[in-house]
Each structure stands twice: as C-alpha cells, then as structure tokens.
Coordinates of C-alpha atoms and ligand atoms in Angstrom, one line a residue:
M14 CA -6.5 41.4 -27.7
K15 CA -3.5 42.3 -25.5
Y16 CA -5.3 40.9 -22.6
R17 CA -5.8 37.5 -24.4
I18 CA -2.1 37.3 -25.3
W19 CA -1.2 37.7 -21.6
I20 CA -3.6 35.0 -20.6
L21 CA -2.1 32.7 -23.3
I22 CA 1.4 33.5 -22.1
F23 CA 0.4 32.9 -18.4
G24 CA -1.3 29.6 -19.4
L25 CA 1.7 28.3 -21.3
F26 CA 4.0 29.4 -18.4
S27 CA 1.8 27.6 -15.9
I28 CA 1.8 24.4 -17.9
F29 CA 5.5 24.3 -18.5
S30 CA 6.5 25.5 -15.0
G31 CA 4.2 23.1 -13.1
Y32 CA 2.5 26.1 -11.5
A33 CA -0.9 24.8 -12.8
Q34 CA -0.6 22.2 -10.1
Y35 CA -2.8 19.5 -11.6
I36 CA -2.7 15.9 -10.7
V37 CA -2.3 14.2 -14.0
P38 CA -3.0 10.4 -13.6
G39 CA -0.9 7.9 -15.5
E40 CA 1.6 10.5 -16.8
E41 CA 5.3 11.0 -15.9
W42 CA 5.5 12.8 -12.5
L43 CA 8.7 14.7 -11.8
D44 CA 10.2 15.4 -8.4
T45 CA 11.5 18.9 -7.5
D46 CA 14.9 18.0 -9.0
G47 CA 13.2 17.2 -12.3
N48 CA 13.6 13.4 -12.0
P49 CA 10.7 10.9 -12.4
I50 CA 9.4 10.0 -9.0
N51 CA 10.5 6.4 -8.3
A52 CA 8.3 5.2 -5.4
H53 CA 6.2 2.2 -6.6
G54 CA 3.8 0.1 -4.6
G55 CA 3.9 3.0 -2.2
G56 CA 2.1 4.6 0.7
I57 CA 2.0 7.9 2.4
L58 CA 2.5 9.0 6.0
Y59 CA 1.3 12.4 7.1
H60 CA 3.4 13.6 10.0
E61 CA 3.5 17.1 11.5
G62 CA 2.3 18.9 8.4
V63 CA 4.3 17.0 5.9
Y64 CA 3.4 14.1 3.6
Y65 CA 6.0 11.4 3.2
W66 CA 5.6 9.1 0.2
Y67 CA 7.5 5.8 0.5
G68 CA 7.9 3.3 -2.3
E69 CA 9.9 0.7 -4.2
Y70 CA 12.9 2.4 -5.8
K71 CA 13.3 0.4 -8.9
G72 CA 16.5 0.4 -10.9
G73 CA 18.5 -1.6 -13.5
C74 CA 16.8 -3.9 -16.0
T75 CA 13.6 -5.8 -15.7
Y76 CA 13.8 -9.4 -16.6
R77 CA 11.6 -12.5 -16.4
S78 CA 12.7 -14.8 -13.6
P79 CA 14.2 -18.1 -15.0
G80 CA 12.2 -21.3 -14.7
V81 CA 9.0 -19.5 -13.7
D82 CA 6.0 -20.1 -15.9
W83 CA 4.0 -17.0 -15.1
D84 CA 4.7 -13.3 -15.6
C85 CA 7.3 -13.2 -12.8
Y86 CA 9.3 -10.2 -13.9
R87 CA 11.6 -8.6 -11.4
T88 CA 14.0 -5.7 -11.4
D89 CA 16.8 -4.7 -9.0
V90 CA 15.2 -2.8 -6.1
L91 CA 17.8 -0.5 -4.8
G92 CA 15.8 0.1 -1.6
V93 CA 12.9 2.1 -0.4
S94 CA 12.7 5.8 -1.4
C95 CA 11.0 8.7 0.3
Y96 CA 9.7 11.9 -1.1
S97 CA 8.3 14.7 1.0
S98 CA 5.6 17.3 0.2
K99 CA 3.4 19.9 1.9
D100 CA 1.0 20.3 -1.0
L101 CA 0.8 16.8 -2.6
Y102 CA 1.9 18.3 -6.0
H103 CA 5.6 19.0 -5.5
W104 CA 7.7 16.1 -4.1
K105 CA 11.2 16.5 -2.8
F106 CA 13.4 13.4 -3.0
E107 CA 14.7 12.6 0.5
G108 CA 16.8 9.7 -0.7
L109 CA 16.8 6.0 -0.1
V110 CA 15.6 5.7 3.5
L111 CA 16.2 2.0 3.5
E112 CA 19.1 1.0 1.3
S113 CA 19.6 -2.4 -0.2
D114 CA 22.4 -4.5 1.3
T115 CA 24.7 -4.9 -1.6
L116 CA 27.4 -6.8 0.4
D117 CA 25.5 -9.8 1.7
P118 CA 23.9 -12.0 -1.1
Q119 CA 21.9 -13.8 1.6
S120 CA 20.3 -10.6 3.0
D121 CA 16.6 -10.1 2.6
I122 CA 17.3 -6.7 1.1
H123 CA 20.1 -7.7 -1.3
P124 CA 19.3 -6.0 -4.7
T125 CA 18.6 -9.5 -6.3
R126 CA 15.8 -10.0 -3.8
V127 CA 12.3 -8.5 -4.0
I128 CA 11.2 -5.6 -1.7
E129 CA 7.6 -4.6 -2.5
R130 CA 4.8 -2.4 -1.1
P131 CA 6.7 -0.7 1.8
K132 CA 4.4 1.3 4.2
V133 CA 5.4 3.4 7.2
I134 CA 3.5 4.4 10.3
Y135 CA 4.5 6.4 13.4
N136 CA 4.3 4.9 16.9
D137 CA 3.3 7.6 19.3
K138 CA 4.4 5.6 22.4
T139 CA 7.9 4.7 21.2
G140 CA 8.5 7.8 19.0
K141 CA 9.7 5.4 16.2
F142 CA 8.8 5.3 12.5
V143 CA 8.0 1.7 11.6
M144 CA 8.2 0.3 8.1
W145 CA 6.8 -3.0 7.0
M146 CA 7.3 -4.5 3.5
H147 CA 6.9 -7.6 1.4
I148 CA 10.2 -9.5 1.2
D149 CA 10.6 -12.2 -1.5
N150 CA 13.0 -13.9 -3.9
Y151 CA 13.1 -14.1 -7.6
N152 CA 10.3 -16.6 -7.8
Y153 CA 8.2 -15.2 -5.0
R154 CA 8.5 -18.4 -2.8
V155 CA 9.9 -16.6 0.3
A156 CA 6.6 -14.7 0.8
S157 CA 7.6 -13.0 4.1
A158 CA 7.1 -9.7 5.8
G159 CA 10.1 -7.5 6.7
V160 CA 10.2 -4.8 9.3
A161 CA 12.5 -1.7 9.7
V162 CA 12.6 1.1 12.2
S163 CA 13.8 4.7 12.3
D164 CA 13.9 7.8 14.6
S165 CA 13.1 10.1 11.7
P166 CA 10.6 9.9 8.8
V167 CA 13.4 10.4 6.3
G168 CA 15.6 7.6 7.8
K169 CA 17.8 5.9 7.7
F170 CA 15.7 2.9 8.6
T171 CA 17.4 0.0 10.2
Y172 CA 16.3 -3.3 8.8
L173 CA 15.3 -5.7 11.6
G174 CA 14.5 -8.9 9.7
S175 CA 11.6 -10.8 8.2
M176 CA 9.0 -13.4 9.3
R177 CA 6.0 -15.2 8.1
P178 CA 3.2 -13.7 10.2
N179 CA 1.0 -16.1 12.1
G180 CA 2.9 -19.0 10.4
Q181 CA 1.6 -18.4 6.9
N182 CA 3.0 -16.7 3.9
S183 CA 2.6 -13.0 3.3
R184 CA 2.9 -11.1 0.0
D185 CA 1.0 -7.9 -1.0
M186 CA 0.5 -5.8 2.1
T187 CA -0.4 -2.5 3.7
L188 CA -0.6 -1.0 7.2
F189 CA -3.3 0.8 8.9
K190 CA -3.0 2.9 12.1
D191 CA -6.4 3.4 13.8
D192 CA -7.5 6.5 15.8
D193 CA -6.9 4.5 19.1
G194 CA -3.2 4.0 18.1
K195 CA -3.7 0.3 17.3
A196 CA -2.0 -0.7 14.1
Y197 CA -2.8 -3.6 11.7
H198 CA -0.9 -5.4 9.0
I199 CA -3.1 -6.5 6.1
Y200 CA -1.6 -9.0 3.8
S201 CA -2.4 -11.6 1.1
S202 CA -1.8 -15.0 2.6
E203 CA -2.2 -18.8 2.0
E204 CA -0.8 -18.5 -1.5
N205 CA -2.8 -15.3 -2.0
S206 CA -6.2 -17.1 -1.5
T207 CA -6.9 -15.3 1.7
L208 CA -6.5 -11.7 3.0
C209 CA -5.4 -11.6 6.6
V210 CA -5.8 -8.6 9.0
S211 CA -3.4 -8.9 11.8
L212 CA -3.2 -6.7 14.9
L213 CA 0.4 -5.6 15.5
S214 CA 2.1 -5.5 19.0
D215 CA 2.1 -2.2 20.8
D216 CA 5.5 -1.3 19.4
Y217 CA 4.3 -2.2 15.9
L218 CA 7.4 -4.4 15.5
S219 CA 5.7 -7.8 15.6
H220 CA 2.3 -9.5 15.3
S221 CA 0.1 -9.7 18.4
G222 CA -1.4 -13.1 17.5
V223 CA -4.8 -11.6 17.0
Y224 CA -5.8 -11.9 13.4
T225 CA -8.6 -12.7 11.0
K226 CA -8.8 -14.5 7.7
N227 CA -11.0 -12.7 5.1
F228 CA -12.2 -13.3 1.6
Q229 CA -11.1 -17.0 1.7
N230 CA -10.5 -18.5 -1.7
R231 CA -11.2 -15.2 -3.4
F232 CA -7.6 -14.4 -4.2
R233 CA -7.5 -10.7 -3.5
E234 CA -4.2 -8.6 -3.4
A235 CA -2.9 -5.0 -3.5
P236 CA -4.9 -4.1 -0.3
A237 CA -5.5 -0.3 0.4
V238 CA -7.4 0.5 3.6
F239 CA -9.0 3.7 4.9
K240 CA -11.6 4.8 7.5
R241 CA -14.5 7.2 7.1
E242 CA -17.2 8.0 9.6
N243 CA -16.5 4.9 11.7
K244 CA -16.6 2.6 8.6
Y245 CA -13.6 0.8 7.3
Y246 CA -13.0 0.4 3.6
L247 CA -10.7 -2.0 1.8
V248 CA -9.9 -1.7 -1.9
T249 CA -8.2 -4.7 -3.5
S250 CA -7.3 -6.1 -6.9
G251 CA -7.6 -9.6 -8.3
C252 CA -4.5 -11.7 -8.9
S253 CA -3.0 -11.4 -12.4
G254 CA 0.6 -10.6 -11.8
W255 CA 1.5 -7.2 -13.2
D256 CA -1.5 -7.1 -15.5
P257 CA -4.5 -5.0 -14.6
N258 CA -7.8 -6.5 -13.5
E259 CA -11.0 -5.4 -11.9
A260 CA -10.8 -3.8 -8.4
E261 CA -13.3 -4.5 -5.6
Y262 CA -14.1 -2.7 -2.4
A263 CA -15.3 -4.0 0.8
V264 CA -16.8 -2.4 3.9
A265 CA -16.6 -3.3 7.6
D266 CA -17.5 -1.9 11.1
S267 CA -14.2 -3.3 12.5
L268 CA -10.9 -3.7 10.8
L269 CA -10.7 -7.3 11.9
G270 CA -14.0 -7.9 10.1
V271 CA -16.6 -9.0 9.2
W272 CA -15.8 -7.6 5.7
T273 CA -18.5 -7.4 3.2
A274 CA -17.4 -7.3 -0.4
V275 CA -19.4 -4.7 -2.4
E276 CA -18.4 -4.1 -6.0
N277 CA -15.9 -2.5 -8.3
P278 CA -15.7 1.2 -7.4
C279 CA -14.4 2.2 -10.8
R280 CA -16.8 3.6 -13.4
G281 CA -16.6 4.4 -17.1
K282 CA -14.2 3.4 -19.8
D283 CA -11.6 0.8 -18.6
A284 CA -13.3 0.5 -15.2
D285 CA -13.0 -3.3 -15.5
K286 CA -9.2 -2.9 -15.7
T287 CA -9.0 -0.3 -12.9
F288 CA -8.0 2.2 -15.6
Y289 CA -4.9 0.1 -16.1
G290 CA -3.8 0.6 -12.5
Q291 CA -3.6 -1.5 -9.4
S292 CA -4.4 -0.2 -5.8
T293 CA -1.6 0.6 -3.4
F294 CA -2.9 3.1 -0.9
V295 CA -5.8 5.5 -0.1
L296 CA -4.7 8.8 1.2
P297 CA -7.0 10.9 3.4
V298 CA -6.1 14.6 2.7
A299 CA -5.3 16.2 6.0
G300 CA -8.0 18.5 7.4
E301 CA -10.3 18.1 4.4
K302 CA -13.7 16.3 4.9
D303 CA -14.3 13.5 2.5
C304 CA -11.2 14.0 0.5
Y305 CA -9.6 10.7 -0.1
I306 CA -7.2 9.9 -2.9
M307 CA -7.0 6.5 -4.5
M308 CA -3.4 5.7 -5.3
L309 CA -2.8 3.2 -8.1
D310 CA 0.3 1.8 -9.8
K311 CA 0.2 1.7 -13.6
W312 CA 2.7 -1.1 -14.0
C313 CA 5.0 -1.4 -17.0
K314 CA 5.9 -5.0 -16.5
T315 CA 8.7 -5.2 -19.1
D316 CA 10.5 -2.2 -17.5
L317 CA 9.1 -1.8 -14.0
K318 CA 11.0 1.4 -13.2
E319 CA 9.0 3.1 -16.0
S320 CA 5.7 2.3 -14.2
K321 CA 3.6 5.3 -13.6
Y322 CA 1.1 6.5 -10.8
I323 CA -2.6 7.0 -11.1
W324 CA -4.1 9.2 -8.4
L325 CA -7.9 9.7 -8.5
P326 CA -10.4 11.2 -6.1
I327 CA -12.9 8.9 -4.4
A328 CA -16.6 10.0 -4.4
F329 CA -19.0 8.9 -1.7
N330 CA -22.7 8.2 -1.9
G331 CA -23.8 7.2 1.6
D332 CA -21.6 4.2 2.5
G333 CA -20.8 3.6 -1.2
L334 CA -17.8 4.7 -3.1
T335 CA -17.0 5.4 -6.7
I336 CA -14.0 6.3 -8.7
F337 CA -14.1 8.1 -12.1
W338 CA -11.2 8.5 -14.5
K339 CA -9.9 12.1 -14.7
D340 CA -7.4 13.3 -17.4
R341 CA -6.3 15.8 -14.8
W342 CA -7.7 17.4 -11.7
L343 CA -7.1 19.9 -8.9
L344 CA -6.8 18.9 -5.3
G345 CA -8.3 22.2 -4.1
N346 CA -11.3 21.5 -6.3
M347 CA -12.2 17.9 -5.4
T348 CA -15.9 18.6 -5.4
S349 CA -15.9 19.2 -9.1
A350 CA -13.4 16.4 -9.6
L351 CA -15.9 14.1 -8.1
L352 CA -18.7 14.9 -10.4
G353 CA -17.7 12.3 -12.9
E354 CA -17.1 14.5 -15.9
K355 CA -13.6 14.8 -17.4
Ligands
DGJ406 C1 1.0 -8.4 -8.2 C2 1.4 -7.6 -7.0 O1 0.4 -6.8 -6.6 C3 2.7 -6.8 -7.3 O2 3.0 -6.1 -6.1 C4 3.7 -7.8 -7.6 O3 4.0 -8.6 -6.6 C5 3.3 -8.6 -8.8 N1 2.0 -9.3 -8.5 C6 4.3 -9.7 -9.2 O4 3.8 -10.4 -10.3

C-alpha cells in the first residue's frame, strides 16, 4: 500500500514538474521560465550539440486586414525568437535574435509588416548563421524573401534586405542544407501555384540562379524538407489561409527534382485536416537512426499568438512515410510511438 502511495506521489510530481518529459502535441508548451513558447512557423538548427528553435514571435492583437476578402489576419510580429535545448523537451528563451525595426515604418521588419516562417542554417565556409524568412505586408502583396546574418546562433542577426528570388514572388518557405554543404531555398511562388527549389550561392546570402519549378498549378505551401537514405522528402499543405487542410508528401532523388507527389502521410481521425496543424519543419533527431519529428503549427487565426505546436514522430515503411496522432509521446521511445496506437 505504502509503495503505491509513493508511486502516485512520484507520478503527480512528475506531471506537475515536467519531469515526465512527454511531448504533448497541440497543448500549451512552456519554456524554462514558465512562459508559453512563442516561435511560430519555425524551424530548428542543430549546432554543436544544441538545438536552436527559431520562429515568429507574435505579439499584440490579431486583426483581419482591411479591404481583404479572404482570411487575411495578421498580428504584430515583434521579431524572430530563438529557444535553445539539449533534450528537445526543455527550451530556454534566448530572446529576439532578429528584432523588429520599430523606428522606420518603411522597413521590411517594421511590426506592422509580416515576418513568417524564419529558418536558419550554418555556413561552414563563412562561419555565419544565415536566416531566410518570408517578408510581406498586411495584404500579402509584397511576397518577398528576406535574409539576415549573425556570427552566433543566438544573434543578434543583422537584417540585410529582401528580394523576389528569380524574379517571382515568394511566400511560405523553408531552407535545406545538404550533406555536401549546398543549401536550398524552397518557396511557394507564382501566386502560390508553384513550389520553387532554388540553390543558394556559396555564402547562402543570395540565389545562384539554378532553380526548378515543381507541382505547377497544384498550390502547395508550408514546405518542410528532409533527407533519409539518399532520398529527399517534402511535406506540404494545401492553400487555405490559416485553416487546416490535407497534407501531402513527395519524394525525389535530387532536391531540385523531379518530385513525385505520393499521398497524405497522416492517418486516423482528423488526418484529412493534418490533425488541425500545418507543416513547418521536419527535425532529424541528432544521432538517432530514423528519428524524424514532424513539426506542425496549430494556428489560432483569431489570436495568432495563441497558436500551438504539434510535434509527431514520422514512421517509415520502405520509402513511404506515415504520421499518426499521439496524445503524448516520449522521444526516447520513438519505436513504440511509431506503432500507431495512442
Ligand atoms: C498560410 C501560410 O502557411 C501561413 O504561413 C500564413 O501565411 C497564412 N497562409 C496567411 O493566411
């Protein structure tokens, strides 16, 4: 009896202290200071034993942009936040590594503008951390890509400016650095009808001019890319603003394509809505074979800063991949997490 009481006390202590270390998809996730993690549309850089999670730091009110006839909500983005972790459960707030420019209303990064989906990669040749992000205005007509650079993963990043890569507009985006050091910018283009994969210059600060157009007229966004056993995978969403829709994954032998669309990787209840999430990044867990985490945003479009995060393990079956909903799961136990049961 006494023994059971001690187990109960330990269980309750674990749950309330965070010691249990579960990933709990879709629920509030607190940083090590006890504040909700504010890093939306984010991505993770693994550098020298530490994970750095960068994302949109949303603040203020969310409002529907005037004169726009679709769900064009926006909120003040105060900059790009960074959180660091060694275990992927506990995240320390490192501050705003790229801060909004509150002084110049014309600046790309003024709080009234839109900064979305920031991603950071490290350039081994220059020793610089390079951030790319979607830059826009209230009605999403600027559709450009911005770039910033830093000597440290925790900033501060210096904003260098924005451009329309390869002469076309650029909205949802991600970055991918391959094993050979080449890096790519993957972005929704041509009014979101096409997904471009563009090789960056050696310093990662501009586009090389080498690029491909993929999934033409298929309107895919929210790209998340990863590599496994010499195959490249790309998870995307459809285009429905902040509302969830069905995900799709594609496979290729080269990042520049040809990409073959496969199917929705999600299974079970709400799979057709990506479990009410939208892809943002796939994180390979360092040193673990076949451990990849699908990172999704669960947008709250009427109060965007309240949006949550859904992290789920990816299961592989040959070249195919599947994602099951989990109420909670343990990183160290991904094999059982992959079995499909709750
Ligand atoms: C969907 C995109 O994936 C989001 O990042 C955001 O741009 C919304 N559209 C805006 O409606």
